[in-house]
Backbone as JSON, one array per atom type, in Angstrom:
{
  "sequence": "ITKLEILGSHLNHPDIYMKHDGYTGAQTNEGIPLFGGTKVRKLEFLLADAATNNNSVITFGGVGSNHAAATAVYAHRLGMKCFTVLTDQPNSNIVRRNLSIMYKHDAHMVLLSEAILQHVMSTFLLYHDADGKKFPYVIPMGGSTPLGTVGLVNAAFELKEQINQGLLPEPDVIYIPFGSMGSTAGLALGLKAAGLKSQVVAVSVVSPDNFNYKKLEQLFTKTNELLRSKDESFPLCKMDNVTLRTEFFSGTYGKFSTAGNDAITCAYDQEDLNLDGTYSANAMAALIHDAKAGSVANKKVLF",
  "N": [[83.82, 46.13, 164.56], [85.71, 43.09, 164.01], [88.75, 41.54, 163.99], [89.17, 38.55, 162.45], [91.19, 36.33, 163.49], [91.8, 33.66, 164.19], [90.14, 32.18, 162.28], [91.66, 33.25, 159.83], [94.05, 32.2, 160.25], [93.5, 29.67, 160.05], [92.75, 29.51, 157.5], [95.05, 30.31, 156.3], [95.5, 33.04, 155.79], [96.11, 36.07, 156.46], [94.6, 38.71, 156.76], [91.66, 39.05, 157.63], [88.65, 40.37, 158.27], [85.71, 41.27, 160.14], [82.59, 43.08, 159.88], [80.19, 43.51, 162.08], [77.09, 43.39, 161.72], [75.17, 42.49, 163.57], [75.14, 43.9, 165.89], [73.89, 46.21, 165.16], [71.2, 47.34, 165.75], [68.43, 48.54, 167.75], [68.69, 48.3, 171.68], [67.6, 46.0, 174.41], [66.28, 46.79, 177.51], [68.13, 45.18, 179.03], [70.4, 45.34, 177.6], [70.81, 43.92, 175.58], [70.98, 43.05, 172.01], [68.29, 43.82, 169.89], [66.39, 41.93, 167.35], [67.56, 42.01, 164.11], [69.84, 42.97, 162.61], [71.47, 43.95, 159.5], [68.99, 44.38, 158.15], [67.88, 46.5, 159.88], [69.19, 48.81, 159.17], [67.92, 49.53, 156.78], [65.25, 49.71, 157.55], [65.24, 51.81, 159.42], [64.92, 54.19, 157.71], [62.66, 53.52, 156.29], [60.5, 52.89, 158.23], [60.35, 55.24, 159.57], [59.38, 56.95, 157.36], [57.08, 55.68, 156.87], [55.66, 56.41, 159.62], [55.07, 59.06, 159.25], [52.5, 59.21, 158.14], [51.04, 56.93, 158.62], [49.59, 54.32, 160.58], [50.34, 51.7, 160.34], [51.95, 48.94, 158.7], [52.56, 46.9, 155.84], [54.36, 44.06, 154.63], [56.44, 41.54, 152.65], [57.54, 38.4, 152.25], [59.67, 35.32, 152.7], [58.48, 32.59, 154.77], [60.31, 32.29, 156.56], [61.5, 34.76, 156.69], [64.13, 37.12, 157.52], [63.77, 39.75, 157.02], [61.07, 40.25, 157.16], [60.51, 39.46, 159.88], [62.11, 41.34, 161.22], [60.84, 43.47, 160.78], [58.53, 43.3, 161.97], [59.37, 43.47, 164.44], [60.25, 46.17, 164.78], [58.06, 47.73, 163.85], [56.26, 46.85, 166.08], [57.47, 47.95, 168.34], [57.44, 50.8, 167.61], [54.64, 51.11, 167.83], [53.09, 50.55, 165.93], [50.91, 48.63, 163.62], [51.61, 45.56, 162.09], [51.43, 43.73, 159.35], [52.54, 40.72, 157.47], [52.8, 39.06, 154.58], [53.37, 36.1, 153.57], [55.48, 33.43, 151.93], [55.96, 30.1, 151.24], [59.0, 28.24, 152.46], [61.84, 26.07, 152.7], [61.78, 24.19, 155.7], [63.32, 25.0, 158.64], [65.46, 25.8, 161.74], [65.63, 28.34, 161.6], [63.54, 29.53, 160.19], [61.47, 28.6, 162.1], [62.15, 30.39, 164.21], [62.08, 32.81, 163.28], [59.01, 32.98, 162.65], [58.1, 32.75, 165.17], [59.18, 35.28, 166.55], [57.77, 37.11, 164.72], [55.22, 36.48, 165.56], [55.29, 36.88, 168.42], [55.37, 39.65, 168.21], [53.27, 40.41, 167.65], [52.46, 40.52, 164.91], [50.37, 40.4, 161.94], [49.9, 37.52, 160.05], [49.98, 36.03, 156.88], [49.49, 33.34, 154.61], [50.68, 32.54, 151.67], [50.92, 31.27, 148.2], [54.04, 31.42, 146.15], [53.62, 32.67, 143.63], [51.19, 33.88, 143.66], [51.78, 35.63, 145.87], [53.67, 37.35, 144.85], [51.94, 38.73, 142.9], [50.23, 39.77, 144.56], [52.03, 41.46, 145.81], [52.72, 43.51, 143.97], [50.19, 44.45, 143.39], [49.57, 45.84, 145.72], [51.51, 47.58, 145.68], [51.25, 49.27, 143.22], [48.87, 50.47, 144.27], [49.52, 51.92, 146.49], [51.6, 53.56, 145.54], [49.74, 55.4, 144.09], [48.88, 57.06, 145.95], [50.47, 57.98, 148.35], [49.63, 58.15, 151.03], [47.91, 56.25, 151.76], [46.52, 53.41, 153.6], [47.65, 50.19, 154.47], [51.22, 51.2, 154.95], [53.3, 50.44, 152.52], [56.02, 47.94, 152.32], [58.23, 46.68, 150.22], [59.41, 43.38, 149.42], [62.15, 42.47, 151.28], [62.8, 45.16, 152.04], [63.99, 46.51, 150.03], [63.67, 49.11, 148.64], [64.61, 52.31, 146.82], [64.64, 54.24, 149.08], [64.89, 52.64, 151.24], [67.29, 51.33, 150.69], [68.98, 53.64, 151.24], [69.9, 53.32, 153.64], [72.3, 51.43, 153.5], [74.1, 52.66, 152.02], [74.7, 54.62, 153.83], [75.94, 52.58, 155.58], [78.35, 52.36, 154.42], [79.39, 54.84, 154.54], [79.91, 54.89, 157.37], [81.63, 52.68, 157.56], [83.76, 53.94, 156.33], [84.38, 55.56, 158.17], [85.25, 54.12, 160.33], [87.64, 52.89, 159.09], [89.05, 55.4, 159.06], [89.4, 55.65, 161.94], [91.3, 53.63, 162.42], [90.62, 50.99, 162.83], [90.44, 48.9, 161.02], [91.98, 48.21, 157.88], [91.68, 49.65, 154.83], [89.47, 47.9, 152.91], [90.22, 45.34, 150.5], [88.47, 43.66, 149.25], [84.9, 43.07, 149.62], [82.72, 40.71, 151.0], [79.4, 40.05, 150.82], [75.99, 38.6, 151.48], [73.65, 38.4, 148.74], [70.43, 39.05, 148.23], [67.66, 40.4, 148.15], [68.61, 42.65, 147.05], [69.05, 45.29, 148.11], [71.03, 45.57, 150.01], [73.56, 45.21, 148.76], [73.4, 47.01, 146.35], [73.31, 49.33, 147.91], [75.78, 49.47, 149.47], [77.45, 49.13, 147.6], [77.0, 51.62, 146.09], [77.48, 53.39, 148.36], [80.19, 53.01, 148.85], [81.33, 53.97, 146.41], [80.7, 56.71, 146.52], [81.78, 57.37, 148.88], [84.66, 57.37, 148.4], [85.86, 54.98, 148.59], [87.87, 52.22, 147.46], [86.99, 49.76, 147.54], [86.02, 46.37, 146.31], [83.02, 44.84, 145.85], [81.92, 41.72, 146.77], [79.15, 39.98, 145.91], [77.18, 37.52, 147.07], [75.13, 34.98, 145.89], [71.83, 34.39, 146.89], [69.47, 33.68, 145.97], [66.78, 33.29, 143.45], [68.12, 33.91, 139.92], [66.07, 34.9, 138.41], [64.55, 36.5, 139.76], [66.02, 38.4, 141.03], [68.7, 39.94, 140.19], [71.74, 40.8, 138.23], [71.36, 42.97, 136.24], [68.79, 44.2, 137.55], [69.74, 44.8, 139.88], [71.46, 46.81, 138.99], [69.65, 48.89, 138.27], [68.42, 49.51, 140.81], [70.78, 50.62, 142.28], [70.86, 52.81, 140.38], [68.49, 54.2, 140.69], [68.36, 54.61, 143.46], [70.7, 56.3, 143.61], [69.97, 58.53, 142.2], [67.73, 59.44, 143.59], [69.02, 60.28, 146.17], [70.62, 62.42, 144.89], [68.44, 64.09, 143.98], [67.79, 65.0, 146.44], [70.23, 66.47, 147.45], [72.45, 68.02, 145.52], [74.94, 67.88, 145.41], [75.77, 65.46, 146.02], [77.61, 62.87, 144.49], [77.58, 61.69, 141.16], [77.32, 58.31, 140.21], [78.83, 55.31, 138.97], [78.19, 51.85, 138.72], [80.45, 49.82, 139.07], [81.89, 48.07, 140.58], [80.88, 45.9, 141.71], [80.75, 42.16, 141.88], [78.89, 39.68, 141.01], [78.19, 36.58, 142.27], [76.93, 33.5, 141.73], [77.15, 30.54, 142.19], [77.12, 29.37, 144.79], [74.28, 29.28, 145.2], [71.8, 26.96, 146.49], [69.7, 26.61, 144.64], [67.08, 26.52, 145.54], [65.33, 29.05, 147.49], [65.93, 29.64, 150.71], [66.97, 26.74, 151.15], [69.43, 25.34, 152.58], [72.86, 25.19, 151.31], [75.33, 22.82, 150.68], [77.91, 23.81, 150.73], [77.38, 26.13, 152.25], [76.66, 24.95, 154.61], [78.96, 23.74, 155.56], [80.58, 25.79, 155.8], [79.15, 27.34, 158.04], [79.76, 25.36, 160.01], [82.68, 25.73, 160.1], [82.9, 28.42, 160.77], [82.01, 28.53, 162.99], [83.35, 26.72, 164.59], [85.86, 27.79, 164.38], [85.56, 30.54, 165.0], [83.55, 30.95, 166.92], [81.24, 31.99, 165.56], [77.92, 32.5, 164.84], [76.28, 31.73, 162.06], [73.77, 32.82, 159.75], [71.98, 30.49, 158.03], [70.63, 30.66, 155.49], [71.57, 33.35, 154.54], [74.15, 34.57, 155.28], [75.81, 32.28, 155.49], [76.33, 31.59, 153.0], [77.72, 33.69, 151.98], [80.09, 33.53, 153.67], [80.97, 30.97, 152.92], [81.9, 31.41, 150.07], [83.82, 33.25, 150.74], [85.66, 31.36, 152.08], [86.09, 29.72, 150.39], [87.57, 31.29, 148.21], [89.67, 32.02, 149.66], [90.9, 29.64, 149.91], [91.69, 28.93, 147.45], [93.26, 30.89, 146.51], [92.71, 33.36, 145.32], [92.34, 35.7, 146.49], [94.67, 36.38, 148.01], [96.93, 38.02, 149.44], [95.25, 40.34, 149.97], [93.11, 42.77, 151.7], [90.39, 41.41, 153.32], [87.12, 41.89, 154.1], [84.13, 40.71, 155.76]],
  "CA": [[84.76, 45.52, 163.62], [86.58, 42.27, 164.34], [89.67, 40.86, 162.94], [89.05, 37.05, 162.38], [92.52, 35.71, 163.65], [91.66, 32.1, 164.21], [89.91, 31.77, 160.83], [92.66, 33.61, 159.1], [95.2, 31.21, 160.45], [93.08, 28.44, 159.71], [92.88, 29.54, 155.74], [96.32, 30.79, 156.0], [95.18, 34.48, 155.17], [96.3, 36.86, 157.83], [93.72, 39.88, 156.81], [90.34, 38.74, 157.18], [87.78, 41.11, 159.16], [84.4, 41.28, 160.1], [81.97, 44.08, 160.66], [79.3, 42.86, 162.74], [75.78, 44.05, 161.85], [74.27, 42.16, 164.67], [75.0, 44.91, 166.81], [73.31, 47.37, 164.7], [69.93, 47.63, 166.12], [68.28, 49.02, 169.2], [68.9, 47.14, 172.64], [66.54, 45.78, 175.3], [66.62, 47.34, 178.75], [69.03, 44.38, 179.64], [71.5, 45.54, 176.86], [70.83, 42.62, 174.43], [70.62, 43.79, 170.79], [67.06, 43.56, 169.21], [66.64, 41.28, 166.36], [67.6, 42.81, 162.68], [71.17, 43.18, 161.78], [71.53, 44.7, 158.55], [67.78, 45.03, 158.18], [67.51, 47.63, 160.57], [69.57, 49.93, 158.35], [66.71, 49.87, 155.83], [63.95, 50.03, 158.44], [65.43, 53.17, 159.88], [64.39, 55.05, 156.75], [60.98, 52.96, 155.92], [59.44, 53.03, 158.94], [60.26, 56.7, 159.77], [58.58, 57.4, 156.36], [55.65, 55.25, 157.18], [55.3, 56.79, 160.71], [54.47, 60.07, 159.2], [51.02, 59.28, 157.63], [50.34, 55.45, 158.59], [49.77, 53.65, 161.59], [50.57, 50.16, 160.12], [52.86, 48.57, 157.61], [52.51, 45.47, 155.22], [55.57, 43.53, 153.98], [56.49, 40.44, 151.85], [58.86, 37.48, 152.23], [59.42, 33.67, 152.95], [57.93, 32.41, 156.07], [61.69, 32.43, 157.4], [62.14, 36.11, 156.33], [64.65, 38.04, 158.4], [63.26, 41.17, 156.9], [59.54, 40.41, 157.7], [60.58, 39.57, 161.35], [62.71, 42.68, 161.6], [59.98, 44.68, 160.45], [57.41, 43.08, 162.99], [59.81, 43.85, 165.73], [60.38, 47.64, 165.14], [56.97, 48.35, 163.98], [55.65, 46.82, 167.36], [58.41, 49.11, 168.97], [56.65, 52.15, 167.11], [53.22, 51.01, 168.16], [52.38, 50.43, 164.41], [50.3, 47.35, 163.18], [52.25, 45.05, 160.95], [50.86, 42.66, 158.35], [53.54, 39.97, 156.9], [52.35, 38.34, 153.57], [54.54, 35.18, 153.44], [55.29, 32.22, 151.07], [56.67, 28.93, 151.85], [60.4, 27.94, 152.08], [62.1, 24.89, 153.33], [61.76, 24.28, 157.23], [64.62, 25.25, 159.68], [65.34, 26.56, 162.94], [65.49, 29.85, 161.38], [61.87, 29.52, 159.68], [60.7, 28.53, 163.17], [62.57, 31.39, 165.08], [61.3, 34.17, 162.78], [57.61, 32.92, 162.88], [57.73, 32.98, 166.47], [59.37, 36.49, 166.7], [56.49, 37.76, 164.25], [54.01, 35.99, 166.49], [55.65, 37.5, 169.67], [55.34, 41.04, 168.03], [51.79, 40.63, 167.22], [52.24, 40.6, 163.51], [49.49, 39.43, 161.48], [50.66, 36.69, 159.16], [49.32, 35.45, 155.72], [50.45, 32.47, 153.86], [50.15, 32.53, 150.16], [51.88, 30.59, 147.21], [54.75, 32.55, 145.58], [53.15, 32.86, 142.37], [50.23, 34.76, 144.32], [52.38, 36.61, 146.74], [54.31, 38.3, 143.83], [50.88, 39.35, 142.43], [49.72, 40.68, 145.57], [52.76, 42.74, 146.29], [52.53, 44.25, 142.82], [49.08, 45.07, 143.52], [49.82, 46.76, 146.67], [52.61, 48.72, 145.22], [50.31, 50.09, 142.52], [47.77, 51.05, 145.1], [50.45, 52.65, 147.29], [52.34, 54.72, 144.53], [48.66, 56.2, 143.76], [48.68, 57.76, 147.13], [51.65, 57.53, 149.68], [49.26, 58.23, 152.65], [47.19, 55.1, 151.89], [46.71, 52.39, 154.65], [48.78, 50.46, 155.24], [52.28, 51.53, 154.27], [53.89, 49.25, 151.81], [57.42, 47.83, 152.31], [58.44, 45.36, 149.42], [60.32, 42.25, 149.99], [63.59, 42.82, 151.75], [62.85, 46.75, 152.24], [64.92, 47.24, 149.02], [63.4, 50.45, 147.9], [65.5, 53.44, 146.74], [64.95, 54.98, 150.36], [65.56, 51.62, 152.33], [68.8, 51.35, 150.22], [69.98, 54.51, 151.43], [70.47, 52.89, 154.92], [73.26, 50.62, 153.31], [74.72, 53.91, 151.58], [75.18, 55.06, 155.27], [76.88, 51.77, 156.05], [79.64, 52.52, 153.97], [80.36, 55.96, 155.22], [80.12, 54.24, 158.69], [82.72, 52.05, 157.35], [85.08, 54.73, 156.24], [84.82, 56.29, 159.77], [85.85, 53.02, 161.04], [88.89, 52.74, 158.62], [90.03, 56.41, 159.55], [89.83, 55.51, 163.19], [92.32, 52.69, 162.53], [90.04, 49.64, 163.31], [90.48, 48.17, 160.11], [92.58, 48.69, 156.85], [90.59, 49.82, 153.73], [89.29, 46.29, 152.39], [90.23, 45.42, 149.22], [87.22, 42.95, 148.93], [83.9, 42.94, 150.78], [81.54, 39.37, 151.06], [78.21, 40.15, 151.33], [74.94, 37.98, 150.92], [72.93, 39.0, 147.78], [69.14, 38.46, 148.36], [66.6, 41.36, 147.61], [69.88, 43.55, 146.32], [69.2, 46.65, 148.7], [72.28, 45.94, 150.84], [74.49, 45.17, 147.92], [73.28, 48.31, 145.77], [73.25, 50.31, 148.89], [76.9, 49.4, 149.86], [78.21, 49.72, 146.21], [76.95, 53.31, 145.99], [78.33, 54.42, 149.23], [81.52, 53.02, 148.73], [81.8, 55.04, 145.55], [80.49, 58.19, 147.1], [82.86, 57.97, 150.03], [85.79, 57.42, 147.67], [86.56, 54.05, 148.85], [88.1, 51.46, 146.21], [86.74, 48.33, 147.7], [85.19, 45.7, 145.57], [81.93, 44.03, 146.68], [81.6, 40.22, 146.08], [77.79, 39.66, 146.32], [76.82, 36.13, 147.06], [73.49, 35.12, 145.61], [70.94, 33.17, 148.09], [67.89, 33.88, 145.39], [66.83, 32.82, 141.96], [68.39, 34.96, 139.27], [64.89, 35.02, 137.62], [63.89, 37.86, 140.24], [66.91, 39.22, 141.63], [69.93, 39.76, 139.11], [72.81, 41.79, 138.06], [70.56, 44.09, 135.54], [68.01, 44.78, 138.44], [70.62, 45.6, 140.79], [72.11, 48.26, 138.48], [68.56, 49.5, 138.42], [68.29, 49.67, 141.99], [71.69, 51.29, 142.16], [70.81, 53.95, 139.75], [67.24, 54.91, 141.28], [69.02, 55.26, 144.8], [71.78, 57.48, 143.15], [68.94, 59.44, 141.67], [67.07, 59.79, 144.83], [70.02, 61.2, 146.91], [70.96, 63.56, 144.17], [67.56, 64.99, 144.15], [67.76, 65.73, 147.84], [71.51, 67.08, 147.58], [73.09, 68.02, 144.18], [76.43, 67.81, 145.26], [76.11, 63.91, 146.04], [78.15, 62.28, 143.2], [76.63, 60.71, 140.08], [78.29, 57.35, 140.4], [78.79, 54.17, 138.41], [78.15, 50.57, 139.69], [81.55, 49.12, 138.39], [82.69, 47.52, 141.78], [80.39, 44.46, 142.11], [80.71, 40.8, 141.24], [77.66, 38.85, 141.46], [78.55, 35.21, 142.51], [75.61, 32.62, 141.84], [77.63, 29.46, 142.33], [76.75, 28.75, 145.98], [73.09, 29.16, 145.64], [71.48, 25.81, 146.39], [68.55, 26.35, 143.79], [65.85, 26.99, 146.38], [65.64, 29.83, 148.43], [65.88, 28.95, 152.04], [67.44, 25.79, 151.23], [70.95, 25.44, 152.95], [73.61, 24.55, 150.49], [76.29, 21.9, 151.2], [79.08, 24.54, 150.96], [77.23, 26.96, 153.12], [76.65, 24.28, 155.82], [80.32, 23.43, 155.74], [80.95, 27.65, 156.42], [78.55, 27.51, 159.32], [80.83, 24.69, 160.89], [83.86, 26.25, 160.13], [82.96, 29.77, 161.34], [81.44, 28.31, 164.48], [84.6, 25.94, 165.16], [87.28, 28.7, 164.39], [85.36, 31.94, 165.71], [82.42, 30.65, 167.66], [80.18, 32.78, 165.1], [76.39, 31.63, 164.6], [75.71, 32.17, 160.77], [72.29, 32.49, 159.37], [72.15, 29.32, 156.98], [70.09, 31.23, 154.19], [72.44, 34.3, 154.05], [75.56, 34.77, 155.73], [76.67, 31.01, 155.27], [76.71, 31.48, 151.44], [78.7, 34.67, 151.92], [81.16, 32.99, 154.29], [81.29, 29.96, 151.64], [82.56, 32.12, 149.02], [85.06, 33.77, 151.26], [86.46, 30.38, 152.42], [86.37, 29.12, 148.85], [88.42, 32.21, 147.49], [90.98, 32.16, 150.43], [91.84, 28.37, 149.82], [91.9, 29.03, 145.96], [94.49, 31.74, 146.49], [92.24, 34.32, 144.55], [92.2, 36.82, 147.31], [95.82, 36.36, 148.47], [97.7, 39.71, 149.81], [94.24, 41.31, 149.98], [92.56, 42.82, 152.81], [89.09, 41.09, 153.22], [86.03, 42.21, 154.79], [83.17, 39.87, 155.82]],
  "C": [[85.81, 44.36, 164.5], [87.4, 41.4, 163.52], [89.72, 39.26, 163.23], [90.52, 36.32, 162.42], [92.54, 34.35, 163.51], [91.4, 31.75, 162.99], [90.9, 31.95, 159.94], [93.73, 32.82, 159.12], [94.64, 29.96, 159.97], [93.1, 28.38, 158.05], [94.03, 30.05, 155.29], [96.24, 32.15, 155.16], [95.18, 35.26, 156.45], [95.34, 38.16, 157.84], [92.5, 39.71, 156.78], [89.7, 39.55, 158.43], [86.39, 41.03, 158.85], [83.61, 42.44, 160.59], [80.58, 43.59, 160.75], [78.35, 43.77, 163.02], [74.79, 43.55, 162.92], [74.07, 43.01, 165.76], [74.32, 46.17, 166.46], [72.03, 48.11, 165.35], [69.75, 47.97, 167.54], [68.66, 47.84, 170.32], [67.64, 47.07, 173.6], [67.24, 46.45, 176.37], [67.81, 46.63, 179.47], [70.37, 44.63, 178.73], [71.65, 44.58, 175.88], [70.32, 43.33, 173.28], [69.17, 43.1, 170.52], [67.56, 42.86, 167.85], [66.71, 42.38, 164.9], [68.68, 42.77, 161.93], [71.14, 44.32, 160.67], [70.08, 45.3, 158.02], [67.43, 46.36, 158.73], [67.87, 48.92, 159.97], [68.65, 50.59, 157.51], [65.43, 50.22, 156.49], [64.1, 51.35, 159.3], [64.84, 54.21, 158.99], [62.78, 54.64, 156.31], [60.21, 53.3, 156.86], [59.13, 54.59, 159.8], [59.26, 57.4, 158.66], [57.14, 56.92, 156.63], [54.99, 55.93, 158.43], [54.72, 58.22, 160.43], [52.97, 60.25, 158.67], [50.16, 57.91, 158.11], [50.53, 55.01, 160.02], [49.81, 52.06, 161.45], [51.32, 49.92, 158.79], [52.29, 47.11, 157.25], [53.84, 45.39, 154.51], [55.53, 42.2, 153.69], [57.67, 39.61, 152.34], [58.49, 36.12, 152.42], [58.95, 33.89, 154.45], [59.19, 32.54, 157.18], [62.3, 33.72, 157.11], [62.79, 36.9, 157.52], [64.0, 39.56, 158.3], [61.75, 41.2, 157.62], [59.51, 40.45, 159.34], [61.21, 40.77, 162.11], [61.53, 43.78, 161.74], [58.76, 44.65, 161.53], [57.99, 43.58, 164.25], [59.89, 45.29, 166.06], [59.04, 48.09, 164.91], [56.34, 48.12, 165.26], [56.19, 48.08, 168.38], [57.94, 50.48, 168.83], [55.36, 52.33, 167.38], [52.36, 50.89, 166.86], [51.8, 48.57, 164.41], [51.04, 47.12, 162.18], [51.75, 43.7, 160.55], [52.1, 41.96, 157.51], [52.85, 39.04, 156.03], [53.57, 37.31, 153.24], [54.43, 33.92, 152.6], [56.25, 31.26, 151.72], [58.12, 28.9, 151.55], [60.94, 26.67, 152.99], [62.19, 25.2, 154.99], [63.06, 24.39, 157.68], [64.47, 26.02, 160.84], [65.17, 27.88, 162.69], [64.03, 30.21, 161.02], [61.3, 29.6, 161.13], [60.81, 29.77, 164.09], [61.64, 32.71, 164.63], [60.03, 34.08, 162.9], [57.53, 33.26, 164.21], [58.01, 34.58, 167.16], [58.13, 37.24, 166.06], [55.06, 37.68, 165.12], [54.17, 36.98, 167.81], [55.37, 39.17, 169.69], [54.17, 41.53, 167.29], [51.64, 41.23, 165.57], [51.09, 39.69, 162.99], [49.8, 38.95, 160.15], [49.53, 35.92, 158.18], [50.15, 34.72, 154.92], [49.75, 32.34, 152.82], [51.25, 31.67, 149.23], [52.75, 31.77, 146.6], [54.44, 33.42, 144.53], [51.92, 34.22, 142.93], [50.71, 35.9, 144.96], [53.06, 37.78, 145.81], [53.11, 39.47, 143.08], [50.21, 40.42, 143.36], [50.55, 41.83, 146.06], [52.91, 43.74, 145.27], [51.37, 45.31, 142.94], [49.07, 46.22, 144.6], [50.61, 47.96, 146.54], [51.96, 49.67, 144.39], [49.35, 51.09, 143.34], [48.53, 51.99, 145.98], [51.05, 53.86, 146.54], [51.12, 55.83, 144.12], [48.67, 57.36, 144.67], [49.37, 57.43, 148.13], [50.84, 57.53, 151.17], [48.17, 56.93, 152.66], [47.44, 54.14, 153.14], [46.64, 50.91, 154.05], [50.03, 50.78, 154.43], [52.75, 50.33, 153.9], [55.31, 49.07, 151.89], [57.53, 46.68, 151.38], [59.51, 44.36, 150.06], [61.82, 42.84, 150.29], [63.73, 44.33, 152.26], [63.59, 47.22, 151.13], [64.05, 48.17, 148.06], [64.63, 51.31, 147.85], [65.83, 53.9, 148.34], [65.42, 53.78, 151.13], [66.98, 51.52, 151.88], [69.52, 52.27, 150.8], [70.55, 53.97, 152.56], [71.92, 52.05, 154.78], [74.38, 51.72, 152.82], [75.42, 54.49, 153.06], [76.17, 53.94, 155.65], [78.34, 52.07, 155.53], [80.37, 53.61, 154.48], [80.77, 55.55, 156.75], [81.48, 53.64, 158.58], [84.08, 52.78, 157.15], [85.63, 55.35, 157.47], [85.56, 55.01, 160.52], [87.44, 52.89, 160.59], [89.62, 54.09, 159.19], [90.36, 56.1, 161.2], [90.95, 54.59, 163.3], [91.66, 51.31, 162.82], [89.92, 48.47, 162.15], [91.35, 48.85, 158.8], [91.41, 48.69, 155.7], [90.66, 48.3, 153.0], [89.67, 46.3, 150.92], [88.87, 44.62, 148.34], [86.29, 42.76, 150.11], [82.82, 41.66, 150.24], [80.42, 39.91, 151.56], [77.08, 39.17, 150.75], [74.16, 38.85, 150.0], [71.51, 38.35, 147.73], [68.16, 39.69, 147.53], [67.48, 42.49, 147.05], [69.98, 44.8, 147.18], [70.39, 46.73, 149.52], [73.32, 46.15, 149.95], [74.64, 46.65, 147.0], [73.65, 49.65, 146.65], [74.98, 50.56, 149.36], [77.93, 49.81, 148.77], [78.12, 51.13, 146.18], [77.62, 54.07, 146.97], [79.61, 54.21, 149.22], [82.14, 54.0, 147.64], [81.65, 56.55, 145.96], [81.47, 58.63, 148.2], [84.33, 57.77, 149.64], [86.82, 56.12, 148.15], [86.6, 52.82, 147.75], [87.72, 49.85, 146.41], [85.86, 47.57, 146.73], [84.13, 44.91, 146.3], [81.75, 42.68, 145.78], [80.14, 39.96, 146.9], [77.37, 38.25, 146.12], [75.41, 35.73, 147.12], [72.9, 33.87, 146.59], [69.52, 33.1, 147.03], [68.04, 33.61, 143.75], [67.12, 34.15, 141.12], [67.24, 35.42, 138.46], [64.22, 36.46, 138.14], [64.87, 38.57, 140.78], [68.38, 38.89, 140.67], [70.84, 41.06, 139.03], [72.05, 43.18, 137.43], [69.57, 44.82, 136.69], [68.72, 45.33, 139.53], [71.3, 46.83, 140.09], [71.0, 49.14, 138.65], [68.27, 50.2, 139.84], [69.25, 50.99, 142.39], [71.47, 52.93, 141.66], [69.69, 54.71, 140.56], [67.85, 55.38, 142.81], [70.02, 56.4, 144.52], [70.82, 58.88, 142.77], [68.21, 60.28, 143.0], [67.94, 60.75, 145.69], [70.53, 62.44, 146.15], [69.82, 64.45, 143.84], [67.22, 65.8, 145.52], [68.99, 66.67, 147.78], [72.14, 66.88, 146.11], [74.41, 67.61, 144.17], [76.82, 66.04, 145.7], [76.37, 63.7, 144.38], [77.19, 61.49, 142.47], [77.81, 59.54, 139.88], [77.89, 56.2, 139.3], [78.99, 52.86, 138.82], [79.17, 49.68, 138.86], [82.3, 48.39, 139.4], [82.08, 46.34, 142.32], [80.66, 43.2, 141.41], [79.97, 39.96, 141.98], [78.25, 37.07, 141.43], [77.17, 34.27, 142.72], [75.96, 31.15, 142.32], [77.44, 28.61, 143.83], [75.37, 28.7, 146.33], [72.59, 27.73, 145.36], [70.33, 25.47, 145.31], [67.16, 26.54, 144.21], [65.91, 28.05, 147.3], [65.21, 29.32, 149.76], [66.64, 27.56, 152.29], [69.01, 25.73, 151.26], [71.79, 24.6, 152.03], [74.58, 23.81, 151.37], [77.58, 22.9, 151.52], [78.65, 25.86, 152.2], [76.91, 26.09, 154.71], [78.0, 24.04, 156.44], [80.63, 24.89, 156.53], [80.28, 27.63, 157.74], [79.41, 26.64, 160.28], [82.03, 25.29, 161.13], [83.95, 27.68, 161.11], [82.6, 29.42, 162.94], [82.5, 27.6, 165.31], [85.78, 26.85, 165.39], [86.91, 30.1, 165.18], [84.28, 32.18, 166.43], [81.21, 31.61, 167.16], [78.96, 31.79, 164.83], [76.16, 32.25, 163.19], [74.41, 31.82, 160.45], [72.7, 31.49, 158.07], [71.58, 29.88, 155.5], [70.9, 32.42, 153.53], [73.68, 34.22, 154.38], [76.54, 33.49, 155.53], [77.11, 31.0, 154.24], [77.9, 32.54, 151.23], [79.82, 33.97, 152.4], [81.95, 31.8, 153.43], [82.25, 30.39, 150.83], [83.8, 32.5, 149.57], [86.15, 32.68, 151.4], [86.99, 29.62, 151.21], [87.67, 29.85, 148.39], [89.77, 32.11, 148.31], [91.73, 30.77, 150.02], [92.21, 28.36, 148.35], [93.12, 29.78, 145.71], [94.02, 33.28, 145.6], [92.1, 35.72, 145.44], [93.69, 36.81, 148.38], [96.65, 37.71, 148.28], [96.48, 40.59, 149.6], [93.62, 41.53, 151.35], [90.97, 42.43, 152.53], [88.38, 41.43, 154.45], [84.72, 41.21, 154.92], [81.82, 40.55, 156.34]]
}
């Protein structure tokens, strides 16, 4: 947890904190965090499940997918073969970096159009659902299955521990990017189960045709049902703590928005933070906008 003192001063808002999931994953022998961030929380469960019966995994995403790159890294670490089925997105340094990461970790990469990719993913899921032991293990786009989403339920309980330790006050509002929905659904469910009153501001980076509030509620409910099937004492929760924001989406996945680019510059100049242009930049853009507009005045904010 870091208090963003300089950014807070710049925005005339004294209570902005950051939970830095860049430090979530495993480390190299030199102590450098491996790639993945929040994606690692999902993969902790998904790859453990995969390893029980499979020696390979297949996942899906854009050519610059952080999730696909993280899956390649950790599958390779576990000695599993990784197939990534990818679709085009605007070129950027993130795209080049993530393709290099997949290549370095021996992922077998296939490029398809978005329409064909959606069909292929659906076909693999049907095949996989028929028999969970089939080869290879299927991880949908973003790893946002109910099982993967449990990783973000854990994140909320981890946050509660950090609040209890005095590392930050209980946030009134939490800003998070909204892509394949797993992070938002898991965090929202975990906050409810942990008894935290924080509201989630989910800032969209994707088309509402594929990822929207209705589908978010469905993933929230299915994850809740999964946890209750394992432990009946886990509470039955209602998702009434999420606001979905779409005005910062550029209209094309992976295309950096003007507000996002401005947020990248601001975060780097003020706090020496390197934001991801597709995801965290949009969430920071919303935070900056709201702080300047005064809509989070006197509130504890977590990024």
